[in-house]
PDB file of C-alpha atoms in Angstrom:
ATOM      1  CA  UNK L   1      28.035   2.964 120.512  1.00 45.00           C
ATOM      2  CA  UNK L   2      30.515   0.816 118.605  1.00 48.00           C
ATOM      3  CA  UNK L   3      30.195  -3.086 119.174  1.00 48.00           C
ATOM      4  CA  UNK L   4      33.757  -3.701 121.774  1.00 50.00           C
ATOM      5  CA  UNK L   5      33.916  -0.269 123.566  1.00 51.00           C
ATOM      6  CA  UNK L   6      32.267   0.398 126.716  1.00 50.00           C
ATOM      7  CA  UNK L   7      29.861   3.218 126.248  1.00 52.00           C
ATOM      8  CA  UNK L   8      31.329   5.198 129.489  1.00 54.00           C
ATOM      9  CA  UNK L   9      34.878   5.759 127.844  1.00 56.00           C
ATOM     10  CA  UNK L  10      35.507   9.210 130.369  1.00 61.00           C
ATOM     11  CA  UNK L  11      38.115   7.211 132.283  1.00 66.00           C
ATOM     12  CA  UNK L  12      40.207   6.101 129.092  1.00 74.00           C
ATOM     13  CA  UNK L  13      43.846   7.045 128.975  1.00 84.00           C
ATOM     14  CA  UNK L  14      44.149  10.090 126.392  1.00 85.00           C
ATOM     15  CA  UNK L  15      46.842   7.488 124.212  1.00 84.00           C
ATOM     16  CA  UNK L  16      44.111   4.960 124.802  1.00 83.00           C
ATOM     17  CA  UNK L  17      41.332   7.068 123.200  1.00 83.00           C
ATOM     18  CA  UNK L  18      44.374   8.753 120.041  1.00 84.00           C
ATOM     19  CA  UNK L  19      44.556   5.007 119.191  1.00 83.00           C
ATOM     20  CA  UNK L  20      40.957   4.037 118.774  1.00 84.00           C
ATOM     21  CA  UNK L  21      40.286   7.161 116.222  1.00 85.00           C
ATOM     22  CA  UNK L  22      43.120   7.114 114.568  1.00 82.00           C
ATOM     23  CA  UNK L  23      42.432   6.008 111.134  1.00 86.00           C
ATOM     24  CA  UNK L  24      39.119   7.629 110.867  1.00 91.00           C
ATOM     25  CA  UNK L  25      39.945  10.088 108.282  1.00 89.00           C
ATOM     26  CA  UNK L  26      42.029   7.957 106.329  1.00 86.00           C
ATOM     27  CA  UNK L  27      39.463   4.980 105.944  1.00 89.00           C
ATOM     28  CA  UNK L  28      36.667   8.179 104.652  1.00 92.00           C
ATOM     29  CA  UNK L  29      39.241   9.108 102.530  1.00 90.00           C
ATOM     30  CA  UNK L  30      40.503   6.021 101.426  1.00 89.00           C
ATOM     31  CA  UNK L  31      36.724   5.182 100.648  1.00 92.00           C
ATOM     32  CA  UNK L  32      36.375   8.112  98.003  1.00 92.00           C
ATOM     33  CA  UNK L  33      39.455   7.221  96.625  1.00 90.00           C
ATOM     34  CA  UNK L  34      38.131   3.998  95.701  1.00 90.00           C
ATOM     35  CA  UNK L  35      34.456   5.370  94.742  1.00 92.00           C
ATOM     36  CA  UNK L  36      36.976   7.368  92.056  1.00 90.00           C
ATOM     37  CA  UNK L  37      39.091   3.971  90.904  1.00 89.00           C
ATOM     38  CA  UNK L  38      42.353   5.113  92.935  1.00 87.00           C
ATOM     39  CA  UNK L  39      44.055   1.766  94.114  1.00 85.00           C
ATOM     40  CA  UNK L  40      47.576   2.823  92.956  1.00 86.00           C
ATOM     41  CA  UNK L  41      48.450   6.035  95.393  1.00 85.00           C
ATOM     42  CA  UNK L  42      52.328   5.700  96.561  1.00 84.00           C
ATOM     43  CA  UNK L  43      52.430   6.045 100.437  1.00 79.00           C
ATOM     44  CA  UNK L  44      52.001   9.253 101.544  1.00 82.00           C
ATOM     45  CA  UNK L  45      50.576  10.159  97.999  1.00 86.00           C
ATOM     46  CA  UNK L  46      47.658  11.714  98.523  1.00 86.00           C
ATOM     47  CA  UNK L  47      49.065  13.694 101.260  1.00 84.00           C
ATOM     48  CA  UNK L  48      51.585  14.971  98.790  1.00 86.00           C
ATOM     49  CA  UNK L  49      49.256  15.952  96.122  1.00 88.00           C
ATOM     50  CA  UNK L  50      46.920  17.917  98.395  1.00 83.00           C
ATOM     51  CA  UNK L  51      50.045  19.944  99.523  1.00 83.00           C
ATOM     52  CA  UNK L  52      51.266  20.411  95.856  1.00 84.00           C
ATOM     53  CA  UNK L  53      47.500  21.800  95.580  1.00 84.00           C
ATOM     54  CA  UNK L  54      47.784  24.157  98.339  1.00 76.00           C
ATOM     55  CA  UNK L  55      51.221  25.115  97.729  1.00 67.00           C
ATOM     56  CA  UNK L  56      51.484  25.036  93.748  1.00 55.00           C
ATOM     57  CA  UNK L  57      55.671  23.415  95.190  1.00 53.00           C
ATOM     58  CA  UNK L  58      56.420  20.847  97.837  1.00 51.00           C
ATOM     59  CA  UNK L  59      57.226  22.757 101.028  1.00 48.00           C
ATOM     60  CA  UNK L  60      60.178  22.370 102.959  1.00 51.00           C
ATOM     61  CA  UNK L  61      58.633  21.149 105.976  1.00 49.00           C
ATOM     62  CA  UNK L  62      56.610  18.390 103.834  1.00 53.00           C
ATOM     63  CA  UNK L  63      59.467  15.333 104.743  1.00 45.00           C
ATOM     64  CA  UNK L  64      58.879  16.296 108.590  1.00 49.00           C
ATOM     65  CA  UNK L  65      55.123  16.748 108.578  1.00 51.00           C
ATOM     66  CA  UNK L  66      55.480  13.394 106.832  1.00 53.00           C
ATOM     67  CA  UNK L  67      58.116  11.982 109.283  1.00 53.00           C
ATOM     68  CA  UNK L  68      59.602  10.500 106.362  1.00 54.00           C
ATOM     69  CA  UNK L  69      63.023  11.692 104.823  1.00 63.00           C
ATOM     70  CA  UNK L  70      63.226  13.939 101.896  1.00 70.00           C
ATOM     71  CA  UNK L  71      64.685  11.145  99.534  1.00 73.00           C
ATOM     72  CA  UNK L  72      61.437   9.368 100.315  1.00 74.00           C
ATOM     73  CA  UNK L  73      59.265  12.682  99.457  1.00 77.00           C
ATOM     74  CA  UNK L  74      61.676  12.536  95.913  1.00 78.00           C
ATOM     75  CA  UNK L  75      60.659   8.852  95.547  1.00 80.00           C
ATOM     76  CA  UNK L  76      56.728   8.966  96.047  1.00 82.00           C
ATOM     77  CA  UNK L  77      56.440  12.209  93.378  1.00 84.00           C
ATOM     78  CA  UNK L  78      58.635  10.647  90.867  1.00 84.00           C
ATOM     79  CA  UNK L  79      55.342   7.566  91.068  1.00 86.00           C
ATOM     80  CA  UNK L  80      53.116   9.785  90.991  1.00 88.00           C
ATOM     81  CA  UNK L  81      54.631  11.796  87.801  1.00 87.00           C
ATOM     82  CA  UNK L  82      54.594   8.257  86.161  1.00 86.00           C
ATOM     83  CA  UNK L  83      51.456   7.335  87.194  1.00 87.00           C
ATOM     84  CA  UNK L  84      49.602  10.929  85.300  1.00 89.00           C
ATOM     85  CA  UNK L  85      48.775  11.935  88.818  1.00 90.00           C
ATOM     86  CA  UNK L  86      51.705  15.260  88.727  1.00 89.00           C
ATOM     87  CA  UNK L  87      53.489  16.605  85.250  1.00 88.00           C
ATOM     88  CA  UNK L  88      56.863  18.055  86.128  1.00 82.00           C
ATOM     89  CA  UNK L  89      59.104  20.193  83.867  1.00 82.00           C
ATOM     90  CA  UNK L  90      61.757  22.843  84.184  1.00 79.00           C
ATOM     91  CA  UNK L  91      61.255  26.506  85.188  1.00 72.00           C
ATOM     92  CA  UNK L  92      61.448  28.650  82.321  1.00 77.00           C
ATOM     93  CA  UNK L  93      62.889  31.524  84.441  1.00 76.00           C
ATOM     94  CA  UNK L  94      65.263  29.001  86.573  1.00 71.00           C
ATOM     95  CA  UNK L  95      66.488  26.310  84.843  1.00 66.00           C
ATOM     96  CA  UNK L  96      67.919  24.651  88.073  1.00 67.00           C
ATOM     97  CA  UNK L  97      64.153  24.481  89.475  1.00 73.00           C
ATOM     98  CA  UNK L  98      61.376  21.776  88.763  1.00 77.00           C
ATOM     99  CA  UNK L  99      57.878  22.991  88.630  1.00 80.00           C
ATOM    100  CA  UNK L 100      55.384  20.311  89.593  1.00 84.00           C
ATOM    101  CA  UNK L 101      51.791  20.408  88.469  1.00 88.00           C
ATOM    102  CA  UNK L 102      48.574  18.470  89.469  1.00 90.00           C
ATOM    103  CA  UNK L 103      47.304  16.801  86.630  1.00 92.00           C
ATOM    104  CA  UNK L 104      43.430  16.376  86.092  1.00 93.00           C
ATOM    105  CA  UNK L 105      43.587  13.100  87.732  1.00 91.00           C
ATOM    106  CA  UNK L 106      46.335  14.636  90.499  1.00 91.00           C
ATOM    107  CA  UNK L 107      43.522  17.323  90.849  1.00 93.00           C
ATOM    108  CA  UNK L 108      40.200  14.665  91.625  1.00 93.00           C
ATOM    109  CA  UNK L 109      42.374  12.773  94.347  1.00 92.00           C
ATOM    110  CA  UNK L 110      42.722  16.055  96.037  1.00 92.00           C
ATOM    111  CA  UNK L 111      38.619  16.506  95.346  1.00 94.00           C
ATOM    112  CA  UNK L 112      38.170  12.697  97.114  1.00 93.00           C
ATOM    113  CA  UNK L 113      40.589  13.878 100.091  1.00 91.00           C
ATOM    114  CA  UNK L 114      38.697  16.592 100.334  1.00 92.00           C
ATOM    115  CA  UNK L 115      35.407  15.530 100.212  1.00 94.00           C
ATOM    116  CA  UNK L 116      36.724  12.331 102.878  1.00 92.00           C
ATOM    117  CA  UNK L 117      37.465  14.383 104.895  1.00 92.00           C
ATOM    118  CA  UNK L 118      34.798  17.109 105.176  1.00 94.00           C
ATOM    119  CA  UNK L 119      32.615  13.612 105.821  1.00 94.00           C
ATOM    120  CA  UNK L 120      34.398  12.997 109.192  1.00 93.00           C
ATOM    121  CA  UNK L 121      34.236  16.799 109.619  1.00 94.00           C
ATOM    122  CA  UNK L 122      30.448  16.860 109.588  1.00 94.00           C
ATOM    123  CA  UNK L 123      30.011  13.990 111.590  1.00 94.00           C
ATOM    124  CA  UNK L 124      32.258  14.967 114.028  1.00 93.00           C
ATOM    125  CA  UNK L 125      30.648  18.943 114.426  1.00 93.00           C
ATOM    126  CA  UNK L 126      27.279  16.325 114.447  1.00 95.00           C
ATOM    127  CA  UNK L 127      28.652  14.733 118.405  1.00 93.00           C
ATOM    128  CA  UNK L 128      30.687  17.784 119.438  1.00 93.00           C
ATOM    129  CA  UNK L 129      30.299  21.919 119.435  1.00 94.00           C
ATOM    130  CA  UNK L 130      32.615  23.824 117.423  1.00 93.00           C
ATOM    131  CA  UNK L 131      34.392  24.822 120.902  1.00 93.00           C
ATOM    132  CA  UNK L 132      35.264  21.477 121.710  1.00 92.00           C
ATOM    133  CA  UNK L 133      36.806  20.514 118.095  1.00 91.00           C
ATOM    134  CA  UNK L 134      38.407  23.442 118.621  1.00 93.00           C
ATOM    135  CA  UNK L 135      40.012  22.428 121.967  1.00 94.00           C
ATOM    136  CA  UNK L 136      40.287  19.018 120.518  1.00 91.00           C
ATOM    137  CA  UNK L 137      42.436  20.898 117.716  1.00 90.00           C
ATOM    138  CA  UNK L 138      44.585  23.037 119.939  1.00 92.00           C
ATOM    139  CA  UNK L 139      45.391  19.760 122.228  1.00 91.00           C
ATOM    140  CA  UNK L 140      46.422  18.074 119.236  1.00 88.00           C
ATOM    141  CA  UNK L 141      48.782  20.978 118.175  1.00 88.00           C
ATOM    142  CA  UNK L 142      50.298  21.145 121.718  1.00 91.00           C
ATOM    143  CA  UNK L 143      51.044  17.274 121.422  1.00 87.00           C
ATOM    144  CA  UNK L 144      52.510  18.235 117.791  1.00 81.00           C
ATOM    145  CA  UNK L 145      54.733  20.580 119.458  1.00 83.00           C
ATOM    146  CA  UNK L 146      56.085  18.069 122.491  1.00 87.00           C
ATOM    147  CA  UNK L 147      56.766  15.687 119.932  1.00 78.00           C
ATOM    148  CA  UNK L 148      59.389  18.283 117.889  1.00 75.00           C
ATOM    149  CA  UNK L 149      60.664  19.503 120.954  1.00 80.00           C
ATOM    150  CA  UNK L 150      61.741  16.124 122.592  1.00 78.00           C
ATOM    151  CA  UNK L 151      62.867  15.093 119.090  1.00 69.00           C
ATOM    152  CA  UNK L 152      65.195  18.092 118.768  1.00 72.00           C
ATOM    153  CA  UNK L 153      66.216  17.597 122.374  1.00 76.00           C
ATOM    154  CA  UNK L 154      67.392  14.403 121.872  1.00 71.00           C
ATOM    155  CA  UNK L 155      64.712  13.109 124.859  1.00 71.00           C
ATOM    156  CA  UNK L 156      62.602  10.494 125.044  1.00 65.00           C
ATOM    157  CA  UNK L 157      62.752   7.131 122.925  1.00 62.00           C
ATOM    158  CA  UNK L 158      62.309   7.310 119.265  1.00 59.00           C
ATOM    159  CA  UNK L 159      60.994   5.163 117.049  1.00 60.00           C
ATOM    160  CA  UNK L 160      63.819   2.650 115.832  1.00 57.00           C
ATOM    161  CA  UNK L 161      65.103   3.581 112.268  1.00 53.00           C
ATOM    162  CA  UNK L 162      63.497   2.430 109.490  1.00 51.00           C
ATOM    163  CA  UNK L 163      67.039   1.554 107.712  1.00 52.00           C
ATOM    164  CA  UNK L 164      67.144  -1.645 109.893  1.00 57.00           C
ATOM    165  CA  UNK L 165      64.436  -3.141 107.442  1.00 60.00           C
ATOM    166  CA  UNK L 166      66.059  -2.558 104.507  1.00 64.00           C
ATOM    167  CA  UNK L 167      63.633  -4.467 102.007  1.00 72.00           C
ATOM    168  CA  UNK L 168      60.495  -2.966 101.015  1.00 70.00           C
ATOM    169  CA  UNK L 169      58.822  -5.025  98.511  1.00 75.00           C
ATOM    170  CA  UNK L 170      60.513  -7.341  96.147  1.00 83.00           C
ATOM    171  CA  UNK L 171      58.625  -7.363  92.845  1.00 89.00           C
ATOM    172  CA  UNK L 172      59.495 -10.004  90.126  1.00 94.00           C
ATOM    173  CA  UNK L 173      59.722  -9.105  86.391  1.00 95.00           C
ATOM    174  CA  UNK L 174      58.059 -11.134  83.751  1.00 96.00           C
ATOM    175  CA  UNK L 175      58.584 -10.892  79.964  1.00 96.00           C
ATOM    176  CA  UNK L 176      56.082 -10.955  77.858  1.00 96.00           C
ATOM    177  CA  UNK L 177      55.321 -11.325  74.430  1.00 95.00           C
ATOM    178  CA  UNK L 178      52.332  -8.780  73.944  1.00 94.00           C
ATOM    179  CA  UNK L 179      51.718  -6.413  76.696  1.00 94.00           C
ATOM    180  CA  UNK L 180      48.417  -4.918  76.277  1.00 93.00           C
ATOM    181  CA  UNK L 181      47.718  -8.631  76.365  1.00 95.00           C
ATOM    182  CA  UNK L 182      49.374  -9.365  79.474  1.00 96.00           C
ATOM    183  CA  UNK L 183      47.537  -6.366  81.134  1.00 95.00           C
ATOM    184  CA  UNK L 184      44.518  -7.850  80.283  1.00 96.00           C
ATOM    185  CA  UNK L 185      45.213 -10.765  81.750  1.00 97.00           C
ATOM    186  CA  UNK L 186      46.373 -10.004  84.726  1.00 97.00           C
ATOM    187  CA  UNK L 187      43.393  -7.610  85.404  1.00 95.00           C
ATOM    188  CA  UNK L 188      41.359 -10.468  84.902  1.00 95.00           C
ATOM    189  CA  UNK L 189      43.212 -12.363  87.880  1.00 96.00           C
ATOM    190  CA  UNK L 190      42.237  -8.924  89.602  1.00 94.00           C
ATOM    191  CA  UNK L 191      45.262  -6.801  89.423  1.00 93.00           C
ATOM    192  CA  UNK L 192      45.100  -3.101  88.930  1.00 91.00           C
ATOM    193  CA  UNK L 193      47.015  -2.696  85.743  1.00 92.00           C
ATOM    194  CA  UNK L 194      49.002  -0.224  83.880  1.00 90.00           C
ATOM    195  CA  UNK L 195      51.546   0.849  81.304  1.00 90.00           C
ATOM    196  CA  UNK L 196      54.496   2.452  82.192  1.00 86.00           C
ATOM    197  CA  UNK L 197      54.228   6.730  80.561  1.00 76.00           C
ATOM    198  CA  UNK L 198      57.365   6.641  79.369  1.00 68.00           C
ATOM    199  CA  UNK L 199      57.180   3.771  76.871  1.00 68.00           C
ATOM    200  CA  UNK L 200      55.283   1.290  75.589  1.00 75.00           C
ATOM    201  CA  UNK L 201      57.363  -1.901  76.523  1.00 89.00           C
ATOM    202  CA  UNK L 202      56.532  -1.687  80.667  1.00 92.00           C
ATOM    203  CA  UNK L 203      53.595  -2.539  82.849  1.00 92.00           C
ATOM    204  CA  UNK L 204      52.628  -3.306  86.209  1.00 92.00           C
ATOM    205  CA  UNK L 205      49.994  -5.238  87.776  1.00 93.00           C
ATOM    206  CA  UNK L 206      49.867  -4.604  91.867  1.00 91.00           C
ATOM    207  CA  UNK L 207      47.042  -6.293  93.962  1.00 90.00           C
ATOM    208  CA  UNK L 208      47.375  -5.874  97.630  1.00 84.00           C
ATOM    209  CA  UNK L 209      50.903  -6.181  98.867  1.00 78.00           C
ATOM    210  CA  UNK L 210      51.576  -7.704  95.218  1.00 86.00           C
ATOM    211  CA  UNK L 211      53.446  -5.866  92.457  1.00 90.00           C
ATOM    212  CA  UNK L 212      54.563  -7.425  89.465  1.00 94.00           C
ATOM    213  CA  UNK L 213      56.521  -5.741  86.071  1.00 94.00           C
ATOM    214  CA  UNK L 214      55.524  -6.753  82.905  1.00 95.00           C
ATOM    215  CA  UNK L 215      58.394  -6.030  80.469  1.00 95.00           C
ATOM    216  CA  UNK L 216      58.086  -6.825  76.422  1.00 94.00           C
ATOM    217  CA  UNK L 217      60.651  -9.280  75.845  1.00 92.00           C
ATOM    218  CA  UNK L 218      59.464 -11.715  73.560  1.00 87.00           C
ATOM    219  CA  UNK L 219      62.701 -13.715  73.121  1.00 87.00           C
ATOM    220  CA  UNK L 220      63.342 -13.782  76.960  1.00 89.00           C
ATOM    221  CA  UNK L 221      63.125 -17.267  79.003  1.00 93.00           C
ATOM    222  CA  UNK L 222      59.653 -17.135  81.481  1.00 95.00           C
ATOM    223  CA  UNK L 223      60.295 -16.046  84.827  1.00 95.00           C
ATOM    224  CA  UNK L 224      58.851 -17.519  88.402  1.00 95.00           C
ATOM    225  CA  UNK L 225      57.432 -16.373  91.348  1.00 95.00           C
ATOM    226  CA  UNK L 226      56.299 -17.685  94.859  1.00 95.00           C
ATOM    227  CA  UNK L 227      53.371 -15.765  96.411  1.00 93.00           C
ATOM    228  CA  UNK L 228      52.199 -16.593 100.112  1.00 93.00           C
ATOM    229  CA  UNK L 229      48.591 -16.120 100.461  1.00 92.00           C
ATOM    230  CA  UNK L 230      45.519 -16.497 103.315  1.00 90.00           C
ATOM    231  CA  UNK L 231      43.866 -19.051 101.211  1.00 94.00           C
ATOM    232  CA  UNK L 232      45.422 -21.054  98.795  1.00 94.00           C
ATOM    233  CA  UNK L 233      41.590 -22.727  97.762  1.00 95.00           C
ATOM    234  CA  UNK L 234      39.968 -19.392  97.269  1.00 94.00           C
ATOM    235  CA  UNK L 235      42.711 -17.881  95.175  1.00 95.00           C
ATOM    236  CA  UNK L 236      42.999 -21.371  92.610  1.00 96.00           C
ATOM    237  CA  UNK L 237      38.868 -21.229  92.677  1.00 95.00           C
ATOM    238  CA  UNK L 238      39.129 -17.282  91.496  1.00 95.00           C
ATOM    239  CA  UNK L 239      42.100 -17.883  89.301  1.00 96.00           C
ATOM    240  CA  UNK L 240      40.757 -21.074  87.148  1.00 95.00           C
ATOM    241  CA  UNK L 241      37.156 -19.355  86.801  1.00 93.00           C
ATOM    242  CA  UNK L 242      36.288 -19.413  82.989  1.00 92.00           C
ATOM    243  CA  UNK L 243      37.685 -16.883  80.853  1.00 92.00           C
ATOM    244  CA  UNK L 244      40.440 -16.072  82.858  1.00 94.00           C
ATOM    245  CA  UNK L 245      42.882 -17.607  80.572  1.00 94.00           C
ATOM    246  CA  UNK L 246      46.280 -19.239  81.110  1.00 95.00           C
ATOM    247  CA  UNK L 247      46.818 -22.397  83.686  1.00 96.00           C
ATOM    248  CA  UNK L 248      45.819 -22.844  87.276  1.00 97.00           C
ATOM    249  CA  UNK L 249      46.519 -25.917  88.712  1.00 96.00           C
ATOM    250  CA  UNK L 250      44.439 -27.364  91.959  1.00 96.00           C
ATOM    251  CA  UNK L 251      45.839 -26.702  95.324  1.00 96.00           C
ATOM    252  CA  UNK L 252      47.250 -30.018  96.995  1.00 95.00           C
ATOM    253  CA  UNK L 253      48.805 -30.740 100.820  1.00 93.00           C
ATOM    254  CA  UNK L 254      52.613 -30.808 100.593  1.00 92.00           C
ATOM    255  CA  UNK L 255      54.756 -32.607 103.238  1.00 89.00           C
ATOM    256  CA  UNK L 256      55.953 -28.935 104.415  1.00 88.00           C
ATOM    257  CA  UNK L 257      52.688 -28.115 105.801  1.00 90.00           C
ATOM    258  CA  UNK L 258      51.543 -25.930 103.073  1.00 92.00           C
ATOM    259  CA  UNK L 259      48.107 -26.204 100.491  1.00 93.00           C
ATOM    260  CA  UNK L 260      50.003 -25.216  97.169  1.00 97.00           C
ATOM    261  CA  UNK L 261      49.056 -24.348  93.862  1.00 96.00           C
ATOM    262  CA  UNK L 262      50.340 -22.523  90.562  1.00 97.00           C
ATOM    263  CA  UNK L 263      49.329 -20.480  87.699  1.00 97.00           C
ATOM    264  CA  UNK L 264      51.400 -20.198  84.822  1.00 97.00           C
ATOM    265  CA  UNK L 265      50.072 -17.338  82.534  1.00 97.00           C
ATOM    266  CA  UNK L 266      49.720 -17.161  78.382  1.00 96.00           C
ATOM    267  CA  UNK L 267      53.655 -15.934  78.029  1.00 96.00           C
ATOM    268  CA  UNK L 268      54.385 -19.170  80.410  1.00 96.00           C
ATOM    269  CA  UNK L 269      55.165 -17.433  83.594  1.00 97.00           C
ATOM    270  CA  UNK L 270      54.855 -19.447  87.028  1.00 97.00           C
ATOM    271  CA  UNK L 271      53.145 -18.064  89.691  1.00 97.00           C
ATOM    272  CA  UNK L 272      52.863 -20.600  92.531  1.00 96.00           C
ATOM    273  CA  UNK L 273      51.066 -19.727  95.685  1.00 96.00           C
ATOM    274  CA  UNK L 274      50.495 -21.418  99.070  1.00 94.00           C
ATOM    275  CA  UNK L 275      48.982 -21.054 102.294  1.00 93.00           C
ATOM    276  CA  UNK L 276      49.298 -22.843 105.608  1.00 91.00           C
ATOM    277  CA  UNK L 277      47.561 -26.390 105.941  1.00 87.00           C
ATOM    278  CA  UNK L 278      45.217 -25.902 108.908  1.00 79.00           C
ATOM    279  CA  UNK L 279      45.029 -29.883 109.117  1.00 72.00           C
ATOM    280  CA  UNK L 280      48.632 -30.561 108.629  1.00 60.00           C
ATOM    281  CA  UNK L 281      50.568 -31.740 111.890  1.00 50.00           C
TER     282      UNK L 281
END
C-alpha cells in the first residue's frame, strides 16, 4: 500500500482512481530515459519517435492522439532533427514528400520507451490477470471513444485553448567568445549542453524550465538575465563551488522581499537569480 491512500480504495470515483495512476508509465519511462542520458526530449518527443518507429512516417491521426495541433507535431520533429534524434530528407521518387528516419540515438529512446514501459507492464500482469488488464484496456478505449464523440458533437466543456497563453518559454541569448568553452561552462553550472547541427556558432544549455542560446559573437556587448529560483542559497553555494569558473556573488536580503544573487560568466554575461525571503515582512 502506498503511504496517503487508504488500502480499501473499492469505493473511489473511477476519475478519482484515472488521476492517481496517471503518470505511471511516463515516470518508468522517463526513468530509462535518464539511465540513457536523455534530458533534452521536446514535449511529446518520445511519443513521436516511437510512432515514426512503428510507422517508418508520422500518421495522420498523430496531432489528435496527441491532442496537440499539427503545427505543434511540425515543431517538436524539426527539435528532434536538430537534436540527431530523426534525419529527414526528400523522397527520391516524390520530391514534394519528406522521409523521416530514426537515427541511432532516435532508435535507443524508442528501446528506453519500450523497455519503461514493459516495466509497468510486468508489474501490472504481477497485481491483476490478463482478463482484467484486458477489461481495464477495453474501458479505457470506450472512454477514448466518448471523449471524440462529445468533441465532434460540440458537447460537453472543453478544455480552454491553449492560444490564451501565448508565451511558452522566453530564452535569452548570450554571445560568446569561444563556444566549446561556454558549453563547458555552463555544464559545469549543471546545464545539459549542446551545439546547434547545423553550424558551429550555436549552443544551448537548458536545465529544468531553463534554456539559454549561446551564439559566437565575440564583438557583441554581454547580455543579462533574471532567473527566479526555490533557493537562492543553494544555487550561489553550487554555482561558486571551485572550478566552476566565472563570478558568483553571495545572496543578500533586498528591500523587495527577495534573497538575490548573480553570476556573471567568463564572456561577462549576468545571470542574477532570486528567491523569496522567508524572513522578510
Amino acid at each position: 500500500m502506498v503511504a496517503g491512500m487508504p488500502s480499501d480504495r473499492s469505493d473511489f470515483a473511477t476519475p478519482t482512481l484515472m488521476r492517481a495512476a496517471r503518470g505511471t508509465y511516463a515516470r518508468s519511462i522517463r526513468a530509462h530515459l535518464q539511465a540513457i542520458g536523455v534530458e533534452d526530449l521536446p514535449r511529446n518527443g518520445a511519443f513521436i519517435l516511437f510512432r515514426l518507429h512503428e510507422a517508418g512516417e508520422p500518421r495522420d491521426d498523430l496531432p489528435a492522439g496527441l491532442g496537440v495541433s499539427k503545427q505543434a507535431v511540425s515543431q517538436a520533429i524539426d527539435v528532434l532533427v536538430n537534436r540527431g534524434y530523426v534525419n529527414r530528407s526528400p523522397d527520391p521518387s516524390d520530391r514534394r514528400r519528406i522521409v523521416l528516419e530514426l537515427t541511432e540515438r532516435g532508435h535507443e529512446v524508442v528501446t528506453a520507451v519500450w523497455r519503461g514501459t514493459e516495466a509497468v507492464d510486468s508489474l501490472l500482469a504481477a497485481r491483476v490477470s490478463a482478463d482484467g488488464v484486458e477489461a481495464m484496456r477495453s474501458g479505457l478505449m470506450a472512454l477514448a471513444d466518448i471523449k471524440a464523440e462529445a468533441t465532434a458533437s460540440g458537447t460537453g466543456v472543453a478544455r480552454p485553448s491553449r492560444r490564451t497563453r501565448q508565451f511558452r518559454r522566453f530564452s535569452p541569448i548570450f554571445p560568446v567568445r569561444d563556444l566549446a568553452a561556454a558549453l563547458h561552462h555552463y555544464a559545469a553550472l549543471g546545464c545539459k549542453t549542446f551545439a546547434y547541427e547545423g553550424g558551429g556558432d550555436y549552443g544551448f544549455a537548458n536545465r529544468d524550465r531553463l534554456s539559454i542560446h549561446l551564439t559566437l559573437d565575440p564583438g557583441h556587448e554581454p547580455g543579462s538575465a533574471y532567473l527566479e529560483v526555490r533557493d537562492a542559497d543553494a544555487l550561489y553555494e553550487e554555482w561558486s563551488r571551485p572550478g566552476v569558473g566565472g563570478l558568483t556573488r553571495p545572496v543578500e536580503p533586498m528591500p523587495y522581499g527577495l534573497r538575490e544573487g548573480s553570476h556573471v560568466d567568463p564572456d561577462g554575461n549576468l545571470i542574477r537569480f532570486g528567491s523569496p525571503d522567508e524572513d522578510a515582512h
